[in-house]
mmCIF file of C-alpha atoms in Angstrom:
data_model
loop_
_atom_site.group_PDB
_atom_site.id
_atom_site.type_symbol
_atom_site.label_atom_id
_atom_site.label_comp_id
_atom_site.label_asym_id
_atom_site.label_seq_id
_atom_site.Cartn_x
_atom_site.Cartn_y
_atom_site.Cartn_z
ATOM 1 C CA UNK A 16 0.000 0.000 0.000
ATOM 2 C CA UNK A 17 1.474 3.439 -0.714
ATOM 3 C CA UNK A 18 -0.156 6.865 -0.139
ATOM 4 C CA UNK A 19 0.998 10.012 0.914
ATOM 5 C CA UNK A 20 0.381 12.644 4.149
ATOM 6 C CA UNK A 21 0.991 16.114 3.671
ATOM 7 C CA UNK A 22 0.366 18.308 5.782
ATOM 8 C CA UNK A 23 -0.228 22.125 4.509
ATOM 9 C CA UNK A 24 -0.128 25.228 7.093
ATOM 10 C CA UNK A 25 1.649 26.892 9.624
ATOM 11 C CA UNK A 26 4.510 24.832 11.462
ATOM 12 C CA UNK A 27 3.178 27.074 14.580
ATOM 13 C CA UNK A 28 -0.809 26.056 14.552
ATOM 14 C CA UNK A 29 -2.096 26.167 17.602
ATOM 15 C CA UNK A 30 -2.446 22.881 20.234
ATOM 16 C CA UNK A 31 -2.662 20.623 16.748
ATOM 17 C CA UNK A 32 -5.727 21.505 15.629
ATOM 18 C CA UNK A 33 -4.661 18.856 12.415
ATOM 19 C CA UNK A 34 -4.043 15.878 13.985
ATOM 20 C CA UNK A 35 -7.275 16.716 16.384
ATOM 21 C CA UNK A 36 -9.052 16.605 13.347
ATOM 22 C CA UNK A 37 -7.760 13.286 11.825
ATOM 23 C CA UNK A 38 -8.658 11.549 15.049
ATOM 24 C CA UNK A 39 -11.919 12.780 15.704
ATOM 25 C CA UNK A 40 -12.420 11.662 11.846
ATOM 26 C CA UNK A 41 -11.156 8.030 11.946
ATOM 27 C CA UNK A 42 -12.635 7.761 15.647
ATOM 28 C CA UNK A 43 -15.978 8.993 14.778
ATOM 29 C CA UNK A 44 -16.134 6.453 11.563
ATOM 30 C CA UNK A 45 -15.384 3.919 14.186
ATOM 31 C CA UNK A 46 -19.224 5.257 15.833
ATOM 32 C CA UNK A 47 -21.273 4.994 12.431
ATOM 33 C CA UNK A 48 -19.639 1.472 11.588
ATOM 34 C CA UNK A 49 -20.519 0.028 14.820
ATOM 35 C CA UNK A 50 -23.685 1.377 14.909
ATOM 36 C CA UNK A 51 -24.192 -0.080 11.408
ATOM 37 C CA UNK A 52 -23.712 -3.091 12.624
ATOM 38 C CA UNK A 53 -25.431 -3.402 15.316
ATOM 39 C CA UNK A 54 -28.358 -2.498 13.099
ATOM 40 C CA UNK A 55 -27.907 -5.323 11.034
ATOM 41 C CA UNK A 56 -29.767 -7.614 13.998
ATOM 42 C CA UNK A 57 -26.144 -9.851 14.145
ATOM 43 C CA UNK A 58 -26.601 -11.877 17.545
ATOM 44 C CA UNK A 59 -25.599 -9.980 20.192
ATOM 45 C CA UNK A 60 -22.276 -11.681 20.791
ATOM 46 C CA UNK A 61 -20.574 -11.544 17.368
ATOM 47 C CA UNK A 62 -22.365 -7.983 16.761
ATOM 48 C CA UNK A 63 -20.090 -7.032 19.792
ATOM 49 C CA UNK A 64 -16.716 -8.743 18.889
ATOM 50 C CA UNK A 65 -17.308 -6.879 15.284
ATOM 51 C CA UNK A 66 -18.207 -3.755 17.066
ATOM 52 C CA UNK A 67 -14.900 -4.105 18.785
ATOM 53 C CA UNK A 68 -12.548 -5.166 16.234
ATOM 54 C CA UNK A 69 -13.499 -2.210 14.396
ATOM 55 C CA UNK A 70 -13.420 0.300 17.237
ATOM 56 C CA UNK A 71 -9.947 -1.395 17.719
ATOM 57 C CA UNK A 72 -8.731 -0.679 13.698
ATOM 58 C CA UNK A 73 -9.737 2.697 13.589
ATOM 59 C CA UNK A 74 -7.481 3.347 16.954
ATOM 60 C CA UNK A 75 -4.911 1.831 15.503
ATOM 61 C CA UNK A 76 -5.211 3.468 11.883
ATOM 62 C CA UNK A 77 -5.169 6.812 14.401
ATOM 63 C CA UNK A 78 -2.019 6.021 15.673
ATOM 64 C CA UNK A 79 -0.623 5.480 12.435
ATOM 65 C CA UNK A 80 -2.007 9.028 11.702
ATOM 66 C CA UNK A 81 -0.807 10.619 14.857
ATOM 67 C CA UNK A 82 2.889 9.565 14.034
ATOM 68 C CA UNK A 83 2.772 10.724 10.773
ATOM 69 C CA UNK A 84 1.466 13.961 11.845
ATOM 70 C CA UNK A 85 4.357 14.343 14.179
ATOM 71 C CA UNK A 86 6.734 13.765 11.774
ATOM 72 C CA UNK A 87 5.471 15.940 8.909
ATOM 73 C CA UNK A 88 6.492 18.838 11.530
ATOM 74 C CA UNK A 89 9.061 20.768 10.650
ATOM 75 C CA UNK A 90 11.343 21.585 14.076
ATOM 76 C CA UNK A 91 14.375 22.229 12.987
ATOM 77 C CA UNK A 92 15.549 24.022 9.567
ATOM 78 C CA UNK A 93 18.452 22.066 9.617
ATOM 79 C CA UNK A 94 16.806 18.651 9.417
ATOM 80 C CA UNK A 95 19.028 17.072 11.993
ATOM 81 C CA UNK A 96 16.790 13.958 13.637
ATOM 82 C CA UNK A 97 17.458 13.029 17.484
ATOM 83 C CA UNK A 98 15.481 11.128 19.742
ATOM 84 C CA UNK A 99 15.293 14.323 22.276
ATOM 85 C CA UNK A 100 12.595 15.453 19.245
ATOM 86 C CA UNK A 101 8.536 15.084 19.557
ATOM 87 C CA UNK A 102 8.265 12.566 16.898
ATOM 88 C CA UNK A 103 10.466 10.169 19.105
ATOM 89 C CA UNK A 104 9.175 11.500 22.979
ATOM 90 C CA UNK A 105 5.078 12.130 22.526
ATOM 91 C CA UNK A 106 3.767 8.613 22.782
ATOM 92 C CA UNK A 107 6.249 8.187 26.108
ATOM 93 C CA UNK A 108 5.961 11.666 27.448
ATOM 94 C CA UNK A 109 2.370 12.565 29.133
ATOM 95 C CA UNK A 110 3.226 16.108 29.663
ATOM 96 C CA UNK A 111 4.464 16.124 26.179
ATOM 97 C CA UNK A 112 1.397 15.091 25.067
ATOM 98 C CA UNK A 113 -1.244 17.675 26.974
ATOM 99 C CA UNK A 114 0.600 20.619 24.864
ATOM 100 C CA UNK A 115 -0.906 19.041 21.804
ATOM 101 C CA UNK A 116 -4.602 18.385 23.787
ATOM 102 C CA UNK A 117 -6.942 20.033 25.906
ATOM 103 C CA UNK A 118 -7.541 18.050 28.711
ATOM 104 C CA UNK A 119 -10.244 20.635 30.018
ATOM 105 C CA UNK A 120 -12.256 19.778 26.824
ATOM 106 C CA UNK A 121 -14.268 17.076 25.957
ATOM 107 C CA UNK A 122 -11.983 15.304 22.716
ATOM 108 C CA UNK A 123 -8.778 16.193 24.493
ATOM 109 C CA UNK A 124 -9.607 14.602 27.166
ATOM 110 C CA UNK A 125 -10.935 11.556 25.473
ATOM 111 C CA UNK A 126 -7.929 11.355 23.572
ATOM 112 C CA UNK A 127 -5.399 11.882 26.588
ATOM 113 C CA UNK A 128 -7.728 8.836 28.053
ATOM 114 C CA UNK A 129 -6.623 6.664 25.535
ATOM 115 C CA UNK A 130 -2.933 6.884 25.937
ATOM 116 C CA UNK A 131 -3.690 6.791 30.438
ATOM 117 C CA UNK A 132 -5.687 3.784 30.178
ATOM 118 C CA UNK A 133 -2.931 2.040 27.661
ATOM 119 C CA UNK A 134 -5.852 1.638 25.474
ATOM 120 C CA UNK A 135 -4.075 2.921 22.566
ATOM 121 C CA UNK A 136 0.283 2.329 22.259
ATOM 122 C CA UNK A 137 2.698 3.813 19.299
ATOM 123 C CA UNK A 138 5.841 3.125 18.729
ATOM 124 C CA UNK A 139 8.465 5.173 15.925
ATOM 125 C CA UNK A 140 11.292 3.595 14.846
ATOM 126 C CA UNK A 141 14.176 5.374 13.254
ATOM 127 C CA UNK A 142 15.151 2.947 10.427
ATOM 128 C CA UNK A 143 18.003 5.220 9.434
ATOM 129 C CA UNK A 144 19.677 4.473 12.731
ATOM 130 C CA UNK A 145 19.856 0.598 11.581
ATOM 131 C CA UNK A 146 22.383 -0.968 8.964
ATOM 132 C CA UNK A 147 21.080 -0.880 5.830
ATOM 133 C CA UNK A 148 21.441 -4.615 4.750
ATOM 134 C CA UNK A 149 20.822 -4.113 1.041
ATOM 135 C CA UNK A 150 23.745 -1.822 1.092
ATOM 136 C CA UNK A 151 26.305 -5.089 1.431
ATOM 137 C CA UNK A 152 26.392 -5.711 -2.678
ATOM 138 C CA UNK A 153 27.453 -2.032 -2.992
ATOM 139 C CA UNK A 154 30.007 0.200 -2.893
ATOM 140 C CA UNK A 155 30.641 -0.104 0.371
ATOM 141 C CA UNK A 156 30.971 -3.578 0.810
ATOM 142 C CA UNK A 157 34.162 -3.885 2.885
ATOM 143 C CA UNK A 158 32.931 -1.428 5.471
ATOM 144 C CA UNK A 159 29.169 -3.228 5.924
ATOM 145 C CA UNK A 160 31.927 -6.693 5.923
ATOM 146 C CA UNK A 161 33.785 -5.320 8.817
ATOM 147 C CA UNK A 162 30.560 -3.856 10.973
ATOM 148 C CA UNK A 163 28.789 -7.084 10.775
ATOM 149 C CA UNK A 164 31.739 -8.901 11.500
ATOM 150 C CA UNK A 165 31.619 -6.880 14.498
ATOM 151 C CA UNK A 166 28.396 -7.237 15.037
ATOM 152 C CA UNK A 167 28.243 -10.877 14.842
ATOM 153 C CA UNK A 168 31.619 -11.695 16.880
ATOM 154 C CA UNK A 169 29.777 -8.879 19.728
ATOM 155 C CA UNK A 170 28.960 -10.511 23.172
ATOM 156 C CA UNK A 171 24.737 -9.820 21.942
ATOM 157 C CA UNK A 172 25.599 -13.356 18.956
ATOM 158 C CA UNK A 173 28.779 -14.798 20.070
ATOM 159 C CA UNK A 174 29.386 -16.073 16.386
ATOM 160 C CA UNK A 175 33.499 -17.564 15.496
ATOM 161 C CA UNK A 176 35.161 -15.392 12.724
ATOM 162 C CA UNK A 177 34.242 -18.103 10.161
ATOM 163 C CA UNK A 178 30.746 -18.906 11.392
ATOM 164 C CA UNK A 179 30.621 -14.466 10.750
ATOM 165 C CA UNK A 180 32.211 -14.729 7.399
ATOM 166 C CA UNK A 181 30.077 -17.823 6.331
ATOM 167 C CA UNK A 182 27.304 -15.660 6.894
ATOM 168 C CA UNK A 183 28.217 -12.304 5.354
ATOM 169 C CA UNK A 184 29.137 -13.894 2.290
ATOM 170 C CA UNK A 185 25.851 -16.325 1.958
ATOM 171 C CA UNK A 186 24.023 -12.386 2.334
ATOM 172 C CA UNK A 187 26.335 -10.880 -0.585
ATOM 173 C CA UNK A 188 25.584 -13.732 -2.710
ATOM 174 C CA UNK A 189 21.752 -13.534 -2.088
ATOM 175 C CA UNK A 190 21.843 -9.673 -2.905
ATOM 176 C CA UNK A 191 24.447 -9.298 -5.499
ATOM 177 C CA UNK A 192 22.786 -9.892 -9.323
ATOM 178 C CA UNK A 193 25.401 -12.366 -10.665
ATOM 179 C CA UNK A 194 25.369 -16.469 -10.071
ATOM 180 C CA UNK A 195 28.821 -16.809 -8.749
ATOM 181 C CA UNK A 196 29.522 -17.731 -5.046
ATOM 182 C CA UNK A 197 31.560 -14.697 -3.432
ATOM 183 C CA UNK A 198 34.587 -16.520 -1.554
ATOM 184 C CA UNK A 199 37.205 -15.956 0.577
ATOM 185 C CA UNK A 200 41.069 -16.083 -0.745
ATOM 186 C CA UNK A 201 43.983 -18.053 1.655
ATOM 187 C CA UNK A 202 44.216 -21.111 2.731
ATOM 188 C CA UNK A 203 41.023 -20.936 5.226
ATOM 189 C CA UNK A 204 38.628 -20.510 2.162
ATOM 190 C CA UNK A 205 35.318 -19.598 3.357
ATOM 191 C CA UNK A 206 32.537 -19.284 0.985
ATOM 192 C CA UNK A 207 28.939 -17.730 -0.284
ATOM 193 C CA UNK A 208 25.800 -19.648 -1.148
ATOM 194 C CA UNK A 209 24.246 -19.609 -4.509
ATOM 195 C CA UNK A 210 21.487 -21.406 -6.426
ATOM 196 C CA UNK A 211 23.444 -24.776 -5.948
ATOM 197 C CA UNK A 212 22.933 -25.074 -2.361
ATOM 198 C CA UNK A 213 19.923 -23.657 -2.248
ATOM 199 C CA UNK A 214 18.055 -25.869 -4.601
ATOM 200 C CA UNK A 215 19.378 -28.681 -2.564
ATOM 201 C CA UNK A 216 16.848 -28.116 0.593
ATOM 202 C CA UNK A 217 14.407 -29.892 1.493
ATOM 203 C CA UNK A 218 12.322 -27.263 0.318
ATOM 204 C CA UNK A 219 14.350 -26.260 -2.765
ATOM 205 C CA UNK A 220 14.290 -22.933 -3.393
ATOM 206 C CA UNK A 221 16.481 -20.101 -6.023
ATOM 207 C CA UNK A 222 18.770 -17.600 -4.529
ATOM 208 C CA UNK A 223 17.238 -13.991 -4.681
ATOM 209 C CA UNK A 224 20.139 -12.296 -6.213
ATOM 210 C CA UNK A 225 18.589 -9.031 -5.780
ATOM 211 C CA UNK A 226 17.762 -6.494 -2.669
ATOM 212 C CA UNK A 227 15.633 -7.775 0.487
ATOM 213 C CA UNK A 228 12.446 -6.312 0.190
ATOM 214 C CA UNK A 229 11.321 -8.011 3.819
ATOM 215 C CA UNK A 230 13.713 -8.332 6.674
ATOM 216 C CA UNK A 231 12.119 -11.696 7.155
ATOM 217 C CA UNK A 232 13.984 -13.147 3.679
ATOM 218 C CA UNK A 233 16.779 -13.222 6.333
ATOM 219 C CA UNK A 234 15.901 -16.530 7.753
ATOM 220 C CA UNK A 235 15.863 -18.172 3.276
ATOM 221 C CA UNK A 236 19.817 -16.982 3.566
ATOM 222 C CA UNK A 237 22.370 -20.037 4.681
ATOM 223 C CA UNK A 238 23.670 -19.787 7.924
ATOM 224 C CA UNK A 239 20.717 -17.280 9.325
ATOM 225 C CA UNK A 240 18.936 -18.966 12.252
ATOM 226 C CA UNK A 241 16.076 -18.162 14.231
ATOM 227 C CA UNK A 242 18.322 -17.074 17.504
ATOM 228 C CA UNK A 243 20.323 -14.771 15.075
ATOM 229 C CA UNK A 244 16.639 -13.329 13.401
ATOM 230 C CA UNK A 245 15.020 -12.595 16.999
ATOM 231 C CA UNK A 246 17.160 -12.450 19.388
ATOM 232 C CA UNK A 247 17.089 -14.625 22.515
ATOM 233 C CA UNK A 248 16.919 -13.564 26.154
ATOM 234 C CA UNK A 249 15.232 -10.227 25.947
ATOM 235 C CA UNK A 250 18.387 -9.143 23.877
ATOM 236 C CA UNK A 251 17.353 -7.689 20.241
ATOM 237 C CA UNK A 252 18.131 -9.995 17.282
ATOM 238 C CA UNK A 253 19.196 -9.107 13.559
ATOM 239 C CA UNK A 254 15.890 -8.120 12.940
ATOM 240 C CA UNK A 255 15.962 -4.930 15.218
ATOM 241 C CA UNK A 256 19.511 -3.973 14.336
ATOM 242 C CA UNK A 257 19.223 -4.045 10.550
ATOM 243 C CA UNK A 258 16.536 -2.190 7.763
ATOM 244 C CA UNK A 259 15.772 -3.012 4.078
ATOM 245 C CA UNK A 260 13.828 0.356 4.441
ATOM 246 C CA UNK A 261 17.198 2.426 4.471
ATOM 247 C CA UNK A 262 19.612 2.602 1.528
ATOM 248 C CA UNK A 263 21.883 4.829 2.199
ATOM 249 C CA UNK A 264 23.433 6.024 5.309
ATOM 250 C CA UNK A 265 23.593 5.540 9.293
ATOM 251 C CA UNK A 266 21.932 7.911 11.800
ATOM 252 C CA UNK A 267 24.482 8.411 14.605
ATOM 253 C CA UNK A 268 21.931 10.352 16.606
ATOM 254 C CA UNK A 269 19.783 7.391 16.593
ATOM 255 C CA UNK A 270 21.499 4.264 16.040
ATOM 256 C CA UNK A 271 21.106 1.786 19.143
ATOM 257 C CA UNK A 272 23.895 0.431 21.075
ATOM 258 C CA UNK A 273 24.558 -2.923 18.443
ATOM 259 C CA UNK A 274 25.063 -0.728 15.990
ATOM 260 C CA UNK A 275 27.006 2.038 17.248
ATOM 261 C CA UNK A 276 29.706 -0.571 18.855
ATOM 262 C CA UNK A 277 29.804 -2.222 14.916
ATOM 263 C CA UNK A 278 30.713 1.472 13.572
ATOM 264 C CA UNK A 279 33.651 1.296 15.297
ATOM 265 C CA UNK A 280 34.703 -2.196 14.694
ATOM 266 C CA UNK A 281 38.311 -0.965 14.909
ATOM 267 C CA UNK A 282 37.989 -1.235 18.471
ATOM 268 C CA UNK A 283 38.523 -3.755 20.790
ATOM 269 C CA UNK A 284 35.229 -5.138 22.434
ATOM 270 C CA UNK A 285 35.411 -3.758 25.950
ATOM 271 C CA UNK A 286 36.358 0.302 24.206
ATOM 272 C CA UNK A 287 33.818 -0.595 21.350
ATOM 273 C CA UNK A 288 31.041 -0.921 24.434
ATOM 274 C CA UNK A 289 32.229 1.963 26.488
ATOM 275 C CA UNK A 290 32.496 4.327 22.634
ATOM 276 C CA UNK A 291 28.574 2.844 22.501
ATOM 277 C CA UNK A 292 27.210 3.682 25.682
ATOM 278 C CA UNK A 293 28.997 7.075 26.053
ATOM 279 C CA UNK A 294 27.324 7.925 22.561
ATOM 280 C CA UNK A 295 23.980 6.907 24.056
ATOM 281 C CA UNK A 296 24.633 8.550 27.625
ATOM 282 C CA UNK A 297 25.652 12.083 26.045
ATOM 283 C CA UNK A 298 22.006 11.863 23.635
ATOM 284 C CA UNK A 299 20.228 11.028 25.974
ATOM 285 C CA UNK A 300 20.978 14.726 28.119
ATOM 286 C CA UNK A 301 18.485 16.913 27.408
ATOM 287 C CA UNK A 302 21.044 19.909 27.702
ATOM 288 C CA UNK A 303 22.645 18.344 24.852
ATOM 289 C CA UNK A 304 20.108 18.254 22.048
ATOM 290 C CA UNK A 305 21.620 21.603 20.880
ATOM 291 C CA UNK A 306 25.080 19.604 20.292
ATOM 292 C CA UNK A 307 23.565 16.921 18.352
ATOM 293 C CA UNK A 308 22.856 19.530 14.899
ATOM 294 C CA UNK A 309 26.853 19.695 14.981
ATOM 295 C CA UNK A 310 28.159 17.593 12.381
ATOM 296 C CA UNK A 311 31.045 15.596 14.305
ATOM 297 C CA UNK A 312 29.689 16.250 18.001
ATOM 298 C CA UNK A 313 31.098 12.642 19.145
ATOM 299 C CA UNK A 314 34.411 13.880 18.164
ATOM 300 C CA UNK A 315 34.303 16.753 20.140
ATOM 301 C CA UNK A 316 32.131 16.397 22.655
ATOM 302 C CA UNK A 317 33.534 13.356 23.631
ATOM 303 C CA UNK A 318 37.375 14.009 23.335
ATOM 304 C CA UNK A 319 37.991 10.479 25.318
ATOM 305 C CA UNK A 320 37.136 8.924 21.901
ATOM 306 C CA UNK A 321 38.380 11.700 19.597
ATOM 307 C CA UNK A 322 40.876 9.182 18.257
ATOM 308 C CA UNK A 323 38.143 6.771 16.900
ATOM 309 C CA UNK A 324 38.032 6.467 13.142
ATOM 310 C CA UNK A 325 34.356 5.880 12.202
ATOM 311 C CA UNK A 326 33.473 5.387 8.701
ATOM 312 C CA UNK A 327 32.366 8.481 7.779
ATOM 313 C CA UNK A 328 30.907 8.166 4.032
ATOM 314 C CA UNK A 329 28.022 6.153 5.286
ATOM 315 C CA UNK A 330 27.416 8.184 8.739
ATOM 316 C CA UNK A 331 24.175 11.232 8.754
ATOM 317 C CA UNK A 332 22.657 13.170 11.690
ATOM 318 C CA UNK A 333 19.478 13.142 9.445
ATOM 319 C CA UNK A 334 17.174 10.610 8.663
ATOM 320 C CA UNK A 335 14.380 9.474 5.821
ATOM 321 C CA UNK A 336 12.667 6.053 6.935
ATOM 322 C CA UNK A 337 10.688 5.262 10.158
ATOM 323 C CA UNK A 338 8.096 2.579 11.274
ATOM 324 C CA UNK A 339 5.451 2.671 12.654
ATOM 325 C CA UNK A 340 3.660 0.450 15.524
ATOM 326 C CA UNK A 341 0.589 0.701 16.722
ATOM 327 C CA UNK A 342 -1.560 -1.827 18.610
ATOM 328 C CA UNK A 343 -4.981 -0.446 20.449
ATOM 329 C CA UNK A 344 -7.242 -2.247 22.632
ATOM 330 C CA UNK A 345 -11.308 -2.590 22.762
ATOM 331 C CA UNK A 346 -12.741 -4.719 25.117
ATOM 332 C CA UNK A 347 -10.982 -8.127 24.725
ATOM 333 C CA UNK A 348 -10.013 -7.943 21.306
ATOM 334 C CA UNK A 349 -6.208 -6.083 20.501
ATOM 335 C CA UNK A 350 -5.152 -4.741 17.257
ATOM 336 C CA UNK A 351 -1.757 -4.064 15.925
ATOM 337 C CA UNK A 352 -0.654 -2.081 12.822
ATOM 338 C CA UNK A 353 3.035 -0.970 11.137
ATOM 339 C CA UNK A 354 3.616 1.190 8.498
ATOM 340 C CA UNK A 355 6.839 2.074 6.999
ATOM 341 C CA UNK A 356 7.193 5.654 6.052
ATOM 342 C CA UNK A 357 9.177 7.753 4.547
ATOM 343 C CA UNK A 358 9.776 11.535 5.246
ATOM 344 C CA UNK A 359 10.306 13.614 2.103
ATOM 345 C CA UNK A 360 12.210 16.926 3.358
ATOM 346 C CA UNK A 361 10.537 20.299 2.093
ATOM 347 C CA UNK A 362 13.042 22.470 -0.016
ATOM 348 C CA UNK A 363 12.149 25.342 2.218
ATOM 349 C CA UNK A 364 11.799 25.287 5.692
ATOM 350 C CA UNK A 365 8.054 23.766 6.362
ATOM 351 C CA UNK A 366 6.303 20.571 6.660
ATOM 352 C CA UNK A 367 7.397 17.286 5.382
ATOM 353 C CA UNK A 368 5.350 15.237 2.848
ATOM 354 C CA UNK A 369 5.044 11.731 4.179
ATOM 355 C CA UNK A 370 4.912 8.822 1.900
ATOM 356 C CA UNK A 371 3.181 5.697 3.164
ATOM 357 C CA UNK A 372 5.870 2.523 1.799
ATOM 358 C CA UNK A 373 3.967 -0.468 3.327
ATOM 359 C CA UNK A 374 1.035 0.080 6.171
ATOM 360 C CA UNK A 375 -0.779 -3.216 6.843
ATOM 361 C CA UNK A 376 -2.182 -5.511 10.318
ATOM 362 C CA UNK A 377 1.273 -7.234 10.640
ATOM 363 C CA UNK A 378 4.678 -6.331 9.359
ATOM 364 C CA UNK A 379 5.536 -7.988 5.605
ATOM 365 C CA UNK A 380 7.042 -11.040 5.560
ATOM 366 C CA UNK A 381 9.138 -13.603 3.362
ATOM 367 C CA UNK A 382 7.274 -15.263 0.260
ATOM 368 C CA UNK A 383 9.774 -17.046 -1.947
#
């Protein structure tokens, strides 16, 4: 599904009055669909599971609203994106959220209601603070080799450097276009996978050779498991740390710990952590969101780790692609909805245009 939010008017528009309006829209078709069914005469029972489900949609569709609205604002002319910003604070920040609504009014309070009583959650990701995974047939091929080396040989996977390289190479050969299994030279030859193993499963199958459109094509690749796709122990798996949605570059300003520590695979494991965390420590100071438009601010605000050579062709403070999560809640049945999106920058200071990539009940997944 693709479509497109733009949002025309005055950065400055008082208390939201826009996204007041797209809720009150979607919520009140909620109100004449239920009450067309109930009309129908459906037994009582199913009329009220049906009333709910759909009550529970259009929340969810609102949420996806709502965090497009807040990131068609324009707050900085720059176009630097941080997490200290509303688009990544609103859904986690109550105060945050009664500059936008009226609690001493009857729809902002209604709305304020539904983030108090949990009945409605959001959550925006920042997929240009992930590795782009499509970007390992490029250009750049050594310097995606070397951060997921890192990130595979990290404490968070505990892969061997073979088991790593097995894997990295298996990925080139199911996104690069040609037929020939990427290897290894020396002794220790360590190669790809092409159509020749994979037509030898069980299930036999052709290697891509193109782009991922769906992280979930991960777990077709030779050598990707489960563990590695999710995650295990609370800990976030390859699914969390990497985007097909991205292209391009990596948002240091929003990149999560994983990924930071793979930037600087140059370091050892214990300096790569401590680099990480005091990225992650300095963001998150609200007296520091002013530092964070300064191209270079972990150089110098950080002179401990002003030595650290980062590669710098694919690093951004600014960012394109986000998704969205929403799941609302009415009576015992719970909805969830994603969206990717992507945030066109205006030429002149303004609102974005925001271009609906995918939006759907569950996030896409593999087909082969």
């Amino acid at each position: 599904m693709r479509a497109m939010f733009h949002c025309d008017g005055p950065p400055g528009r008082d208390r939201g009055a826009v996204l007041l309006f797209v809720l009150l829209v979607v919520l009140a078709l909620a109100m004449v669909l239920t009450a067309g069914i109930e009309g129908l005469g459906l037994e009582e029972t199913g009329a009220r599971v049906q009333r709910n489900r759909l009550r529970a949609e259009a929340l969810a569709e609102s949420g996806i609203c709502l965090a497009a609205f807040l990131l068609a604002r324009e707050v900085s002319g720059s176009g630097v994106v941080h997490r200290g910003q509303v688009w990544s604070r609103f859904f986690h920040d109550p105060q945050l959220r009664q500059t936008f609504f009226d609690q001493n009014t009857v729809e902002g309070a209604a709305i304020l209601r539904l983030f108090a009583d949990d009945v409605l959650r959001v959550e925006i990701q920042d997929e240009s603070g992930k590795i782009p995974i499509n970007a390992l047939a490029g250009a750049n091929f050594e310097i995606y080799k070397n951060m997921l080396l890192a990130l595979l040989q990290s404490s968070l996977f505990h892969l061997s450097e073979p088991e790593a390289l097995r894997l990295i190479y298996a990925l080139r050969d199911w996104l690069d276009a040609d037929d020939t299994t990427f290897s290894s030279l020396g002794n220790n030859q360590i190669v790809g996978a092409e159509d020749d193993y994979y037509r030898t499963r069980q299930a036999p199958y052709r290697c891509k050779n193109g782009p991922l459109e769906t992280l979930s094509e991960l777990l077709l690749v030779r050598g990707m498991t489960v563990e590695l796709y999710n995650g295990k122990n609370g800990q976030p798996g390859l699914k969390d740390l990497l985007t097909v949605w991205e292209s391009r570059t990596i948002n240091i300003n929003t990149a999560p710990a994983p990924v930071l520590r793979a930037l600087a695979w140059r370091l050892d494991e214990v300096r790569g952590n401590a680099f990480a965390q005091a990225i992650i420590d300095y963001r998150e100071n609200r007296f520091h969101t002013g530092s964070l438009e300064k191209p270079g601010w972990y150089r110098t605000m950080l002179p401990e780790f002003q030595d650290v050579l980062l590669p710098e062709g694919i690093m951004s403070l600014k960012s394109s692609h986000f998704t969205v999560t929403a799941t609302a809640r009415a009576g015992a049945t719970t909805v969830t909805r994603f969206a990717s999106l992507e945030r066109i920058r205006p030429e002149v200071a303004g609102w974005h245009t925001i271009k609906v990539l995918y939006q759907g009940l569950r996030a896409p997944s593999a087909s082969r």
